[in-house]
Short mmCIF file of C-alpha atoms in Angstrom, two decimals:
data_model
loop_
_atom_site.label_atom_id
_atom_site.label_comp_id
_atom_site.label_asym_id
_atom_site.label_seq_id
_atom_site.Cartn_x
_atom_site.Cartn_y
_atom_site.Cartn_z
CA MET A 29 -14.86 -7.00 2.06
CA SER A 30 -13.54 -9.60 4.48
CA LEU A 31 -10.52 -11.75 3.72
CA ARG A 32 -12.73 -14.85 3.59
CA VAL A 33 -14.91 -13.36 0.85
CA GLN A 34 -11.90 -12.03 -1.05
CA LEU A 35 -10.17 -15.41 -1.01
CA LEU A 36 -13.33 -17.24 -2.03
CA LEU A 37 -14.09 -14.84 -4.89
CA LEU A 38 -10.52 -14.83 -6.17
CA GLN A 39 -10.26 -18.61 -6.12
CA ALA A 40 -13.71 -18.99 -7.68
CA LEU A 41 -12.67 -16.55 -10.42
CA ILE A 42 -9.50 -18.55 -11.03
CA VAL A 43 -11.48 -21.83 -11.16
CA CYS A 44 -14.01 -20.38 -13.60
CA ALA A 45 -11.27 -18.91 -15.79
CA VAL A 46 -9.38 -22.21 -15.87
CA VAL A 47 -12.54 -24.20 -16.63
CA LEU A 48 -13.54 -21.73 -19.37
CA VAL A 49 -10.12 -21.90 -21.03
CA THR A 50 -10.16 -25.69 -20.70
CA GLY A 51 -13.63 -25.79 -22.28
CA ILE A 52 -12.55 -23.59 -25.19
CA VAL A 53 -9.47 -25.71 -25.81
CA ALA A 54 -11.49 -28.92 -25.51
CA ALA A 55 -14.14 -27.58 -27.90
CA SER A 56 -11.47 -26.57 -30.37
CA LEU A 57 -9.93 -30.03 -30.20
CA LEU A 58 -13.38 -31.59 -30.60
CA GLU A 59 -14.10 -29.55 -33.71
CA ARG A 60 -10.70 -30.36 -35.14
CA GLU A 61 -11.13 -34.06 -34.55
CA MET A 62 -14.66 -33.97 -36.00
CA ARG A 63 -13.49 -32.18 -39.17
CA ALA A 64 -10.57 -34.59 -39.49
CA ALA A 65 -12.99 -37.52 -39.27
CA TYR A 66 -15.33 -35.99 -41.89
CA LEU A 67 -12.38 -35.18 -44.13
CA ASP A 68 -11.18 -38.76 -44.06
CA ARG A 69 -14.72 -39.87 -44.85
CA MET A 70 -15.17 -37.41 -47.75
CA ILE A 71 -11.85 -38.20 -49.37
CA GLY A 72 -12.46 -41.91 -48.92
CA VAL A 73 -15.92 -41.68 -50.49
CA ALA A 74 -14.70 -39.46 -53.35
CA GLN A 75 -11.78 -41.76 -54.19
CA SER A 76 -14.01 -44.85 -53.94
CA VAL A 77 -16.52 -43.35 -56.38
CA ALA A 78 -13.77 -42.14 -58.73
CA THR A 79 -12.23 -45.61 -58.94
CA LEU A 80 -15.44 -47.65 -59.33
CA PRO A 81 -15.34 -49.48 -62.71
CA ALA A 82 -19.05 -48.92 -63.16
CA ILE A 83 -18.58 -45.17 -62.88
CA ARG A 84 -15.67 -45.06 -65.33
CA ASP A 85 -17.42 -47.35 -67.81
CA ALA A 86 -20.56 -45.17 -67.65
CA TYR A 87 -18.61 -42.23 -69.16
CA ASP A 88 -18.74 -44.11 -72.52
CA ASP A 89 -22.52 -44.55 -72.42
CA LYS A 90 -24.92 -42.28 -74.28
CA ASP A 91 -26.61 -41.35 -70.94
CA PRO A 92 -23.94 -41.59 -68.17
CA ALA A 93 -26.29 -40.06 -65.58
CA ALA A 94 -28.65 -43.02 -65.81
CA VAL A 95 -25.95 -45.27 -64.38
CA ILE A 96 -24.01 -42.83 -62.22
CA GLN A 97 -26.92 -41.10 -60.39
CA PRO A 98 -28.31 -44.23 -58.64
CA ILE A 99 -24.84 -45.37 -57.60
CA ALA A 100 -23.92 -41.91 -56.25
CA GLU A 101 -27.15 -41.62 -54.25
CA VAL A 102 -26.68 -45.03 -52.65
CA ILE A 103 -23.13 -44.13 -51.63
CA ARG A 104 -24.25 -40.69 -50.37
CA GLU A 105 -26.90 -42.13 -48.10
CA ALA A 106 -24.62 -44.93 -46.88
CA SER A 107 -21.71 -42.59 -46.06
CA ASN A 108 -23.91 -39.88 -44.43
CA VAL A 109 -22.61 -36.99 -46.52
CA THR A 110 -24.63 -34.13 -47.97
CA TYR A 111 -23.93 -34.78 -51.62
CA VAL A 112 -21.90 -36.84 -54.11
CA VAL A 113 -21.60 -35.04 -57.44
CA VAL A 114 -19.93 -36.65 -60.48
CA THR A 115 -19.10 -34.47 -63.51
CA ASP A 116 -17.43 -34.86 -66.86
CA ALA A 117 -14.34 -33.00 -68.03
CA ASP A 118 -16.48 -29.95 -68.86
CA GLY A 119 -18.05 -29.76 -65.37
CA ILE A 120 -21.44 -31.13 -66.48
CA ARG A 121 -23.15 -32.97 -63.62
CA TYR A 122 -23.93 -36.69 -63.95
CA SER A 123 -25.27 -36.93 -60.35
CA HIS A 124 -26.74 -34.59 -57.74
CA PRO A 125 -29.09 -34.83 -54.69
CA ASP A 126 -31.47 -32.66 -56.69
CA PRO A 127 -32.17 -34.57 -59.97
CA ASP A 128 -33.25 -31.36 -61.70
CA ARG A 129 -29.66 -30.11 -61.62
CA ILE A 130 -28.27 -33.12 -63.49
CA GLY A 131 -26.97 -32.07 -66.88
CA GLN A 132 -26.13 -28.55 -65.68
CA ARG A 133 -22.67 -27.18 -65.17
CA VAL A 134 -21.37 -27.04 -61.57
CA SER A 135 -21.47 -23.65 -59.86
CA THR A 136 -17.90 -23.84 -58.50
CA ASP A 137 -14.57 -23.99 -60.28
CA PRO A 138 -13.58 -27.62 -61.15
CA SER A 139 -10.13 -26.69 -62.48
CA VAL A 140 -8.17 -28.13 -59.51
CA PRO A 141 -9.45 -31.71 -59.74
CA LEU A 142 -9.45 -31.54 -63.58
CA SER A 143 -5.73 -30.76 -63.33
CA GLY A 144 -5.22 -34.07 -61.56
CA LYS A 145 -5.02 -32.74 -57.98
CA THR A 146 -7.22 -33.17 -54.90
CA PHE A 147 -9.08 -30.11 -53.61
CA VAL A 148 -10.24 -29.71 -49.99
CA GLY A 149 -11.98 -26.53 -48.81
CA THR A 150 -15.15 -24.64 -48.08
CA GLN A 151 -17.16 -23.33 -51.00
CA THR A 152 -20.71 -22.06 -51.53
CA GLY A 153 -22.65 -24.10 -54.04
CA THR A 154 -26.27 -24.67 -55.01
CA LEU A 155 -26.97 -26.40 -51.68
CA GLY A 156 -25.28 -23.67 -49.61
CA GLU A 157 -21.91 -23.30 -47.87
CA SER A 158 -20.27 -26.69 -47.58
CA TRP A 159 -16.97 -28.29 -46.77
CA ARG A 160 -15.98 -30.44 -49.69
CA ALA A 161 -13.34 -32.67 -51.23
CA LYS A 162 -12.87 -33.00 -55.02
CA VAL A 163 -10.83 -35.72 -56.74
CA PRO A 164 -10.21 -36.43 -60.42
CA VAL A 165 -11.75 -39.38 -62.30
CA ARG A 166 -9.18 -41.03 -64.55
CA ALA A 167 -9.57 -43.35 -67.46
CA GLU A 168 -7.59 -46.54 -67.76
CA ASP A 169 -4.80 -44.69 -69.59
CA GLY A 170 -4.62 -42.11 -66.73
CA ALA A 171 -6.30 -39.25 -68.52
CA VAL A 172 -8.66 -37.08 -66.44
CA ILE A 173 -12.18 -37.61 -67.74
CA GLY A 174 -14.16 -36.00 -64.92
CA THR A 175 -14.42 -35.17 -61.22
CA VAL A 176 -16.08 -36.43 -58.06
CA SER A 177 -17.11 -33.87 -55.41
CA VAL A 178 -18.18 -35.01 -51.93
CA GLY A 179 -19.29 -32.46 -49.36
CA ILE A 180 -21.02 -31.74 -46.07
CA LEU A 181 -22.91 -28.56 -45.30
CA GLU A 182 -21.27 -26.28 -42.72
CA SER A 183 -24.62 -26.02 -40.97
CA ALA A 184 -24.66 -29.79 -40.56
CA LEU A 185 -21.12 -29.66 -39.16
CA ARG A 186 -22.19 -27.02 -36.65
CA ASP A 187 -25.18 -29.09 -35.61
CA ASP A 188 -22.96 -32.11 -35.02
CA PHE A 189 -20.46 -29.95 -33.13
CA VAL A 190 -23.16 -28.48 -30.87
CA GLY A 191 -24.53 -31.94 -30.25
CA GLY A 192 -21.08 -33.13 -29.19
CA LEU A 193 -20.65 -30.23 -26.77
CA GLY A 194 -23.33 -31.68 -24.52
CA ALA A 195 -20.96 -34.42 -23.38
CA LEU A 196 -18.31 -31.75 -22.66
CA VAL A 197 -20.39 -29.10 -20.89
CA LEU A 198 -21.65 -31.32 -18.07
CA PRO A 199 -18.14 -32.34 -16.89
CA LEU A 200 -17.02 -28.70 -17.08
CA ILE A 201 -19.95 -27.55 -14.96
CA ALA A 202 -19.24 -30.33 -12.46
CA SER A 203 -15.56 -29.32 -12.36
CA THR A 204 -16.54 -25.70 -11.70
CA VAL A 205 -18.80 -26.67 -8.81
CA VAL A 206 -16.15 -28.95 -7.29
CA GLY A 207 -13.52 -26.20 -7.74
CA ILE A 208 -15.66 -23.60 -5.96
CA PHE A 209 -16.34 -25.94 -3.05
CA GLY A 210 -12.63 -26.72 -2.93
CA ALA A 211 -11.89 -22.98 -2.90
CA ALA A 212 -14.23 -22.56 0.07
CA TRP A 213 -12.44 -25.40 1.88
CA VAL A 214 -9.00 -23.92 1.17
CA THR A 215 -10.26 -20.53 2.34
CA ALA A 216 -11.39 -22.04 5.63
CA ILE A 217 -7.99 -23.74 6.12
CA ILE A 218 -6.09 -20.51 5.42
CA ARG A 219 -8.31 -18.61 7.81
CA ARG A 220 -7.61 -21.12 10.56
CA ARG A 221 -3.87 -20.98 9.85
CA ILE A 222 -3.82 -17.19 10.29
CA TYR A 223 -6.08 -17.32 13.38
CA ARG A 224 -9.00 -15.76 11.46
CA LEU A 225 -7.21 -12.42 11.25
CA GLU A 226 -8.06 -9.82 8.66
CA PRO A 227 -5.35 -8.23 6.44
CA GLN A 228 -5.38 -4.94 8.35
CA GLU A 229 -5.01 -6.84 11.62
CA ILE A 230 -2.06 -8.81 10.22
CA ALA A 231 -0.44 -5.60 8.96
CA SER A 232 -0.95 -4.00 12.37
CA LEU A 233 0.61 -6.99 14.13
CA VAL A 234 3.60 -7.01 11.76
CA GLY A 235 4.11 -3.28 12.27
CA SER A 236 3.90 -3.66 16.05
CA ARG A 237 6.29 -6.60 15.95
CA GLU A 238 8.83 -4.69 13.87
CA THR A 239 8.57 -1.67 16.17
CA MET A 240 8.99 -3.80 19.27
CA LEU A 241 11.72 -5.98 17.79
CA HIS A 242 13.92 -3.18 16.52
CA GLY A 243 13.09 -0.74 19.30
CA MET A 244 13.96 -2.91 22.28
CA SER A 245 17.32 -2.40 23.96
CA GLU A 246 17.88 -6.14 24.45
CA GLY A 247 19.40 -8.05 21.56
CA MET A 248 17.33 -10.96 20.27
CA ILE A 249 18.44 -13.82 18.02
CA SER A 250 16.04 -16.62 17.05
CA VAL A 251 17.03 -19.94 15.48
CA ASP A 252 14.93 -22.72 13.99
CA GLU A 253 15.12 -26.46 14.68
CA ALA A 254 18.22 -26.78 12.47
CA GLY A 255 20.08 -24.06 14.37
CA VAL A 256 19.80 -21.56 11.50
CA ILE A 257 19.33 -17.92 12.48
CA VAL A 258 15.92 -16.74 11.25
CA LEU A 259 15.50 -13.48 13.13
CA VAL A 260 17.83 -10.86 14.59
CA ASN A 261 17.10 -7.34 15.79
CA ASP A 262 19.12 -4.13 15.63
CA ALA A 263 20.25 -4.28 19.26
CA ALA A 264 21.79 -7.74 18.74
CA LEU A 265 23.64 -6.56 15.62
CA GLU A 266 25.03 -3.58 17.53
CA LEU A 267 26.06 -5.62 20.58
CA LEU A 268 27.78 -8.28 18.47
CA GLY A 269 29.31 -5.81 16.04
CA LEU A 270 27.91 -7.67 13.02
CA ASP A 271 25.53 -6.93 10.15
CA GLU A 272 22.25 -8.66 9.34
CA ASP A 273 23.55 -10.28 6.14
CA SER A 274 26.28 -12.08 8.11
CA LEU A 275 23.73 -13.55 10.57
CA THR A 276 20.35 -14.20 8.96
CA GLY A 277 20.23 -17.55 7.20
CA ARG A 278 23.54 -18.73 8.71
CA VAL A 279 24.06 -21.53 11.21
CA ALA A 280 24.40 -19.99 14.68
CA ALA A 281 27.37 -22.20 15.61
CA GLU A 282 29.32 -20.80 12.64
CA VAL A 283 28.87 -17.06 13.27
CA LEU A 284 28.34 -16.61 17.02
CA ASP A 285 30.92 -16.87 19.80
CA PRO A 286 31.09 -20.34 21.35
CA SER A 287 29.99 -18.93 24.70
CA LEU A 288 26.79 -17.54 23.14
CA VAL A 289 26.16 -20.79 21.27
CA GLY A 290 26.56 -22.71 24.53
CA VAL A 291 23.97 -20.56 26.30
CA LEU A 292 21.62 -20.84 23.30
CA GLN A 293 21.80 -24.63 23.20
CA ARG A 294 21.69 -25.57 26.85
CA GLY A 295 19.34 -22.79 27.96
CA GLU A 296 19.98 -20.25 30.70
CA PRO A 297 16.73 -18.72 31.98
CA GLY A 298 18.49 -16.81 34.76
CA GLY A 299 21.15 -15.30 32.51
CA GLN A 300 24.91 -15.79 32.30
CA LEU A 301 27.80 -13.41 31.77
CA VAL A 302 29.56 -14.07 28.46
CA LEU A 303 32.23 -12.28 26.52
CA ALA A 304 31.39 -11.33 22.93
CA GLY A 305 34.37 -9.62 21.35
CA GLU A 306 35.32 -7.09 24.03
CA ARG A 307 31.79 -6.67 25.37
CA ILE A 308 30.52 -8.30 28.52
CA LEU A 309 26.97 -9.50 27.87
CA VAL A 310 24.24 -11.13 29.92
CA ALA A 311 22.80 -13.95 27.79
CA ARG A 312 19.52 -15.80 28.40
CA SER A 313 17.94 -18.60 26.41
CA THR A 314 15.18 -21.19 26.61
CA GLY A 315 17.38 -23.91 25.08
CA THR A 316 17.13 -25.87 21.85
CA GLU A 317 15.83 -29.07 23.42
CA LEU A 318 12.35 -29.70 24.79
CA GLU A 319 11.36 -33.13 26.07
CA GLY A 320 14.16 -34.73 24.08
CA LYS A 321 13.23 -33.00 20.81
CA THR A 322 15.16 -30.30 18.99
CA VAL A 323 13.15 -27.07 18.83
CA GLY A 324 13.70 -23.50 17.84
CA ALA A 325 15.06 -21.15 20.50
CA THR A 326 15.55 -17.48 21.21
CA LEU A 327 18.71 -15.92 22.64
CA LEU A 328 18.39 -12.63 24.52
CA VAL A 329 21.54 -10.60 25.15
CA ARG A 330 21.93 -7.45 27.23
CA ASP A 331 24.99 -5.24 27.44
CA HIS A 332 26.66 -5.63 30.81
CA THR A 333 29.81 -3.67 29.99
CA GLU A 334 28.55 -0.31 31.27
CA LEU A 335 26.90 -1.88 34.30
CA HIS A 336 30.06 -3.84 35.01
CA GLN A 337 32.12 -0.67 34.74
CA LEU A 338 29.72 1.25 36.98
CA LEU A 339 29.83 -1.51 39.60
CA ARG A 340 33.61 -1.47 39.52
CA GLU A 341 33.68 2.31 39.83
CA MET A 342 31.19 2.14 42.70
CA ASP A 343 33.33 -0.47 44.44
CA GLY A 344 36.34 1.75 43.91
CA ALA A 345 34.51 4.81 45.22
CA GLN A 346 33.38 2.83 48.26
CA SER A 347 36.93 1.67 48.87
CA LEU A 348 38.19 5.23 48.48
CA THR A 349 35.54 6.49 50.92
CA ASN A 350 36.50 3.86 53.46
CA GLY A 351 40.16 4.77 53.00
CA LEU A 352 39.43 8.45 53.54
CA ARG A 353 37.38 7.63 56.62
CA ALA A 354 40.23 5.53 58.01
CA GLN A 355 42.71 8.27 57.19
CA ALA A 356 40.52 10.89 58.90
CA HIS A 357 40.21 8.68 61.98
CA GLU A 358 43.96 8.11 62.06
CA PHE A 359 44.66 11.80 61.57
CA ALA A 360 42.25 12.69 64.40
CA ASN A 361 44.10 10.28 66.71
CA LYS A 362 47.41 11.93 65.79
CA LEU A 363 45.96 15.34 66.48
CA HIS A 364 44.78 14.13 69.88
CA VAL A 365 48.31 12.90 70.69
CA ILE A 366 49.88 16.18 69.58
CA SER A 367 47.28 18.17 71.52
CA GLY A 368 47.93 16.14 74.67
CA LEU A 369 51.70 16.55 74.41
CA LEU A 370 51.29 20.29 73.98
CA GLU A 371 48.92 20.47 76.96
CA LEU A 372 51.59 18.72 79.01
CA GLY A 373 54.18 21.24 77.79
CA LEU A 374 56.18 18.58 75.99
CA VAL A 375 56.81 20.67 72.89
CA GLU A 376 59.92 18.78 71.81
CA ASP A 377 58.13 15.47 72.14
CA ALA A 378 55.25 16.81 70.01
CA ARG A 379 57.75 18.00 67.38
CA ALA A 380 59.44 14.59 67.34
CA PHE A 381 56.06 12.84 67.03
CA VAL A 382 55.18 14.96 63.96
CA GLU A 383 58.54 14.15 62.36
CA ARG A 384 58.03 10.42 62.95
CA THR A 385 54.57 10.38 61.26
CA GLY A 386 56.04 11.71 58.00
CA THR A 387 53.95 12.84 55.03
CA GLY A 388 51.30 11.19 52.88
CA GLY A 389 48.48 8.91 53.85
CA ALA A 390 46.05 6.38 52.60
CA LEU A 391 45.88 7.84 49.08
CA ARG A 392 49.58 7.55 48.35
CA VAL A 393 50.94 4.72 46.18
CA PRO A 394 54.64 3.97 46.17
CA GLY A 395 56.07 4.81 42.76
CA GLU A 396 53.01 6.65 41.49
CA GLU A 397 55.16 9.44 40.02
CA VAL A 398 55.58 7.12 37.03
CA LEU A 399 51.97 7.94 36.12
CA ARG A 400 52.10 11.71 36.20
CA GLU A 401 51.34 11.81 32.44
CA PHE A 402 48.47 9.34 32.77
CA PRO A 403 45.86 10.69 35.26
CA GLU A 404 43.20 8.08 34.40
CA LEU A 405 45.54 5.21 35.22
CA ALA A 406 46.81 7.00 38.32
CA ALA A 407 43.25 7.43 39.61
CA LEU A 408 42.53 3.75 38.92
CA LEU A 409 45.67 2.70 40.78
CA LEU A 410 44.84 4.86 43.81
CA VAL A 411 41.47 3.13 44.15
CA LYS A 412 42.99 -0.33 43.71
CA ALA A 413 45.69 0.44 46.27
CA SER A 414 43.07 1.62 48.78
CA HIS A 415 41.07 -1.57 48.23
CA ALA A 416 44.23 -3.65 48.62
CA ARG A 417 45.04 -2.03 51.96
CA GLU A 418 41.57 -2.93 53.21
CA LEU A 419 42.30 -6.54 52.29
CA GLY A 420 45.65 -6.46 54.04
CA MET A 421 47.67 -6.36 50.81
CA SER A 422 49.91 -3.75 49.23
CA VAL A 423 50.08 -2.39 45.69
CA SER A 424 53.11 -0.56 44.37
CA ILE A 425 54.77 0.42 41.13
CA SER A 426 58.19 -1.13 40.56
CA PRO A 427 61.01 1.23 39.59
CA SER A 428 60.05 2.27 36.08
CA ALA A 429 60.67 5.18 33.77
CA PRO A 430 57.78 7.70 33.72
CA LEU A 431 55.18 7.05 31.04
CA PRO A 432 55.70 9.31 28.00
CA ALA A 433 53.86 12.60 27.64
CA TRP A 434 52.46 11.65 24.21
CA LEU A 435 50.02 9.31 25.98
CA ARG A 436 48.00 12.40 26.89
CA SER A 437 47.39 13.27 23.21
CA ALA A 438 44.15 12.65 21.36
CA ALA A 439 45.95 10.25 19.03
CA ALA A 440 46.66 7.89 21.93
CA LEU A 441 43.05 7.78 23.17
CA THR A 442 42.52 4.14 22.15
CA LEU A 443 45.83 3.04 23.63
CA ARG A 444 45.00 4.79 26.92
CA GLY A 445 41.67 2.95 27.03
CA ASP A 446 43.44 -0.36 26.36
CA LEU A 447 45.97 0.30 29.13
CA VAL A 448 43.21 1.09 31.64
CA THR A 449 41.35 -2.11 30.67
CA VAL A 450 44.48 -4.26 30.88
CA VAL A 451 45.80 -2.83 34.15
CA GLY A 452 42.38 -2.74 35.83
CA ASN A 453 41.57 -6.38 35.01
CA LEU A 454 45.05 -7.66 35.83
CA LEU A 455 44.99 -5.91 39.22
CA ASP A 456 41.50 -7.25 39.92
CA ASN A 457 42.71 -10.74 39.09
CA ALA A 458 45.75 -10.34 41.36
CA LEU A 459 43.61 -8.97 44.23
CA GLU A 460 41.29 -11.96 43.98
CA ALA A 461 44.12 -14.48 43.69
CA CYS A 462 46.13 -13.14 46.62
CA SER A 463 45.33 -12.97 50.32
CA ALA A 464 46.24 -10.82 53.33
CA GLY A 465 49.97 -10.22 53.59
CA ASN A 466 50.67 -10.56 49.86
CA ARG A 467 52.01 -7.75 47.74
CA ILE A 468 51.31 -6.81 44.14
CA GLN A 469 53.78 -4.97 41.96
CA LEU A 470 52.92 -3.11 38.77
CA GLY A 471 55.66 -2.31 36.25
CA PHE A 472 55.93 -0.34 33.01
CA ALA A 473 58.62 -0.42 30.33
CA VAL A 474 58.46 2.01 27.42
CA GLU A 475 60.28 0.93 24.28
CA PRO A 476 60.31 2.54 20.81
CA SER A 477 57.79 0.07 19.42
CA LEU A 478 55.76 -0.99 22.45
CA ILE A 479 54.70 -0.42 26.04
CA ARG A 480 55.20 -3.42 28.33
CA VAL A 481 53.02 -3.84 31.40
CA THR A 482 53.84 -6.41 34.08
CA VAL A 483 51.82 -7.37 37.15
CA ASP A 484 53.67 -9.54 39.73
CA ASP A 485 52.45 -10.95 42.99
CA ASP A 486 53.83 -13.22 45.70
CA GLY A 487 50.71 -15.37 45.95
CA ASN A 488 50.29 -19.06 45.16
CA GLY A 489 50.89 -18.60 41.44
CA ILE A 490 49.37 -20.53 38.54
CA PRO A 491 50.31 -24.12 37.57
CA PRO A 492 52.21 -24.23 34.25
CA ASP A 493 49.59 -26.47 32.67
CA GLN A 494 47.01 -23.71 33.24
CA TYR A 495 48.96 -20.91 31.58
CA GLU A 496 46.84 -21.03 28.40
CA ARG A 497 43.51 -21.98 29.97
CA VAL A 498 43.40 -18.99 32.33
CA PHE A 499 42.75 -16.74 29.32
CA GLU A 500 39.72 -18.75 28.22
CA GLU A 501 36.31 -17.35 29.01
CA GLY A 502 34.65 -18.99 32.02
CA VAL A 503 37.90 -20.52 33.35
CA SER A 504 38.63 -19.46 36.93
CA SER A 505 40.46 -20.86 39.94
CA LYS A 506 38.34 -18.91 42.46
CA ALA A 507 35.44 -21.39 42.61
CA THR A 508 35.09 -25.14 42.61
CA ASP A 509 31.37 -25.65 42.00
CA ALA A 510 30.88 -25.50 38.23
CA ASP A 511 27.18 -24.90 38.63
CA SER A 512 27.45 -22.04 41.09
CA PRO A 513 26.28 -18.59 39.98
CA ALA A 514 29.52 -17.12 41.32
CA LEU A 515 31.59 -19.14 38.89
CA ARG A 516 29.38 -18.19 35.99
CA ARG A 517 30.20 -14.57 36.79
CA ARG A 518 33.94 -15.26 36.80
CA GLY A 519 36.43 -16.03 34.04
CA ILE A 520 35.74 -12.73 32.27
CA GLY A 521 38.62 -10.42 33.20
CA LEU A 522 41.59 -12.32 31.73
CA ALA A 523 39.60 -13.29 28.64
CA LEU A 524 38.79 -9.60 28.14
CA VAL A 525 42.48 -8.72 28.59
CA ARG A 526 43.52 -11.19 25.89
CA ARG A 527 40.85 -9.99 23.44
CA THR A 528 41.80 -6.36 24.02
CA VAL A 529 45.49 -7.11 23.52
CA LEU A 530 44.95 -9.24 20.40
CA ARG A 531 42.73 -6.57 18.90
CA ALA A 532 45.51 -4.03 19.44
CA GLY A 533 48.02 -6.40 17.81
CA GLY A 534 49.92 -7.15 21.03
CA THR A 535 50.71 -10.21 23.12
CA VAL A 536 49.91 -11.39 26.65
CA SER A 537 51.54 -14.19 28.62
CA VAL A 538 51.72 -15.56 32.15
CA GLY A 539 54.60 -17.15 34.00
CA ARG A 540 56.35 -17.56 37.34
CA SER A 541 57.12 -14.31 39.13
CA GLU A 542 60.42 -13.55 40.87
CA LEU A 543 58.28 -12.64 43.87
CA GLY A 544 57.09 -16.24 44.03
CA GLY A 545 53.59 -15.90 42.56
CA ALA A 546 52.39 -15.25 39.02
CA VAL A 547 53.49 -12.58 36.58
CA PHE A 548 51.39 -11.37 33.68
CA THR A 549 53.21 -9.62 30.84
CA VAL A 550 51.41 -7.54 28.22
CA ASP A 551 53.07 -5.94 25.20
CA LEU A 552 51.01 -3.25 23.46
CA PRO A 553 52.44 -1.86 20.18
CA VAL A 554 52.54 1.92 19.89
CA GLY A 555 53.05 2.11 16.12
CA ASP A 556 53.41 5.71 14.94
CA LEU A 557 51.54 7.20 17.91
CA PRO A 558 54.59 9.20 19.17
CA VAL A 559 54.88 10.88 15.76
CA MET A 560 51.16 11.55 15.53
CA ALA A 561 51.11 12.89 19.10
CA ALA A 562 53.90 15.32 18.22
CA LEU A 563 51.61 16.84 15.59
CA THR A 564 48.79 17.43 18.07
CA ASP A 565 48.47 19.74 21.06
CA LEU A 566 49.02 18.04 24.43
CA PRO A 567 46.98 19.25 27.43
CA ALA A 568 48.68 21.83 29.59
CA ALA A 569 50.17 20.71 32.91
CA GLU A 570 47.69 22.82 34.82
CA ASP A 571 44.85 20.74 33.32
CA VAL A 572 45.99 17.68 35.29
CA PRO A 573 44.24 17.34 38.67
CA ALA A 574 46.53 18.44 41.49
CA VAL A 575 46.03 15.23 43.48
CA LEU A 576 47.50 13.28 40.53
CA LYS A 577 50.58 15.47 39.93
#
C-alpha cells in the first residue's frame, strides 16, 4: 500500500471516528435536553392540575369524575402529553384517556405522591411503558386527598428523538465528506513536502545518509540560520576532541574555536589552516550569508596534522639528502687533493692537509652531546642544522648540561613529544625569521621541577608590543598581504607551541636576546616523572643509533 493511500485511509478513519463520537455525544445531549423539556412540562402540568380549585372542589362531589375527566382531557390535549390521571387517596381514578378505566384502581404504586412527595420515573402502566411525574393533591388544610399523574410513552419519546436526529445527521455527513476531502488535500501537501517518496525510500535515504555522514573521514558541522549546531558527524567529534552532547543544539560561537567560527561565518571554499586545540586542521565553509541574508552553513574540517608532519619530515629528509650530497662532493674534492699531493710525492704536505681538515662534516652540530639521551630530538636538530647551513645560517646548542637519562623512559613519552613539538616549531620560526649570516642557539636547563628550553637568534627580533600577539593563531610577520594564501598558512607554529605548553601546565614567553634578536623561553614541568622513570626499565645504550651517540 502506497504512502498516499495509507495517509488518506488513516486520516479518513480519524475523521469518521471523530464525527461518530461527536454524533453520539450530540445525540446524547439532544436526548437529555428533550427529556429535560418534557420533564418540565409534565411537572408543570401535574402541579397546575393539582392546584386547580375546580379539581380540589370536585373531590367533595358525589361524582368527582364528571367534573375532573373533562378538565383533565382538555389539559392533556393542550399540553401534548400521553395522559393526565387524577386519583383519590385510595388510588381510584377520576380521569383517564380511556374512560372505561375511570373508577378503577391505578396499576402502579401511588404511595410516593400520597406521602406528599413528587415522583419522577419510568413505569409500565395500562398504556405501556411511560415516563411520568406524580404530585400530591392537597386540600385547603394541606392534607393529601389524591394524586395527579402526568406521563409520556417511551415510544413517543423515541419517535421524537429519532425525528430530531434528522437535523443532526445531515451536518455530520457533510462534516465527514469535508473531512475526507481535507484529508486528501493534506495528503497531497505532505507528499509534495517529502518529494513523493515512499517510506522505504525515505528509510533507505536516511540509512545512506547516516552511513555517509559517520563514515566519511572529513569532519562536518552544520548550523542553522541562528548559528545553532544541528548536525555533527563522528569525524568532527574526534578531530575537535568533543562529544555530541556538547555540540548539538549549542550555538557554534560558544563551543567552537574562534578560528573555526570565523571560517564558518565568512566562508572559505578553498580551505584555510586553523588550529583546534593542538591539531592543525584544514577548514572549509560556504559562509552564513547569502545575498545579504543569514542562512545555514556547513563547516568541513580535515586533519592536517599528519600531513603537516609528513611535509616537515620530507623537507628535513630533502635537506639531509642535499647536505649528504654536498658533504660527498666536498669529501671527493679533498680526496682529489690528497691523491694529487701523493702523486707528486709530497707526503708531508698530504699529511698536513688531512690534519687541517679535521673530523666531522655536514651532519655534526656543535654541542649535540647534550642530546645523547634524547635521540628523537637529536635527529630533529641534525635536520634543522643541515637546512640552516643551506640557508647560510648556523644552529648550535649553547653550553648546557646533558639532558637526563629518565627522558628515555616510557613514563616521559608525553614530555618527549612536547619537547619535540616545542623545539621543532621554535627552530622553524627562527629559521623563517632570520636570514643568511644569522645564527640560532638552542639551550636546555634541567631543574628539579622543570626543563627550560631557550631559542636565541641574532636576527631583527620582535617589537615589544608584539610579544603577546605572536602567539595568536594567524598572526605572522612573514607576510604583509592579509588576503594571500601564504599568510593563511602561517601563524600556526607559535600558537601550537603555546597550546602545547599550556596543556602541559608550563609557560612560554618571548623577549630580547643577548645575541641581539629574539629569545623564546619555555618552561615545561616534569612533576614526578624522574621518580616514575626510576621504577621503569630504561633502554640499553646499545639501542641508541650509533650516529646519535
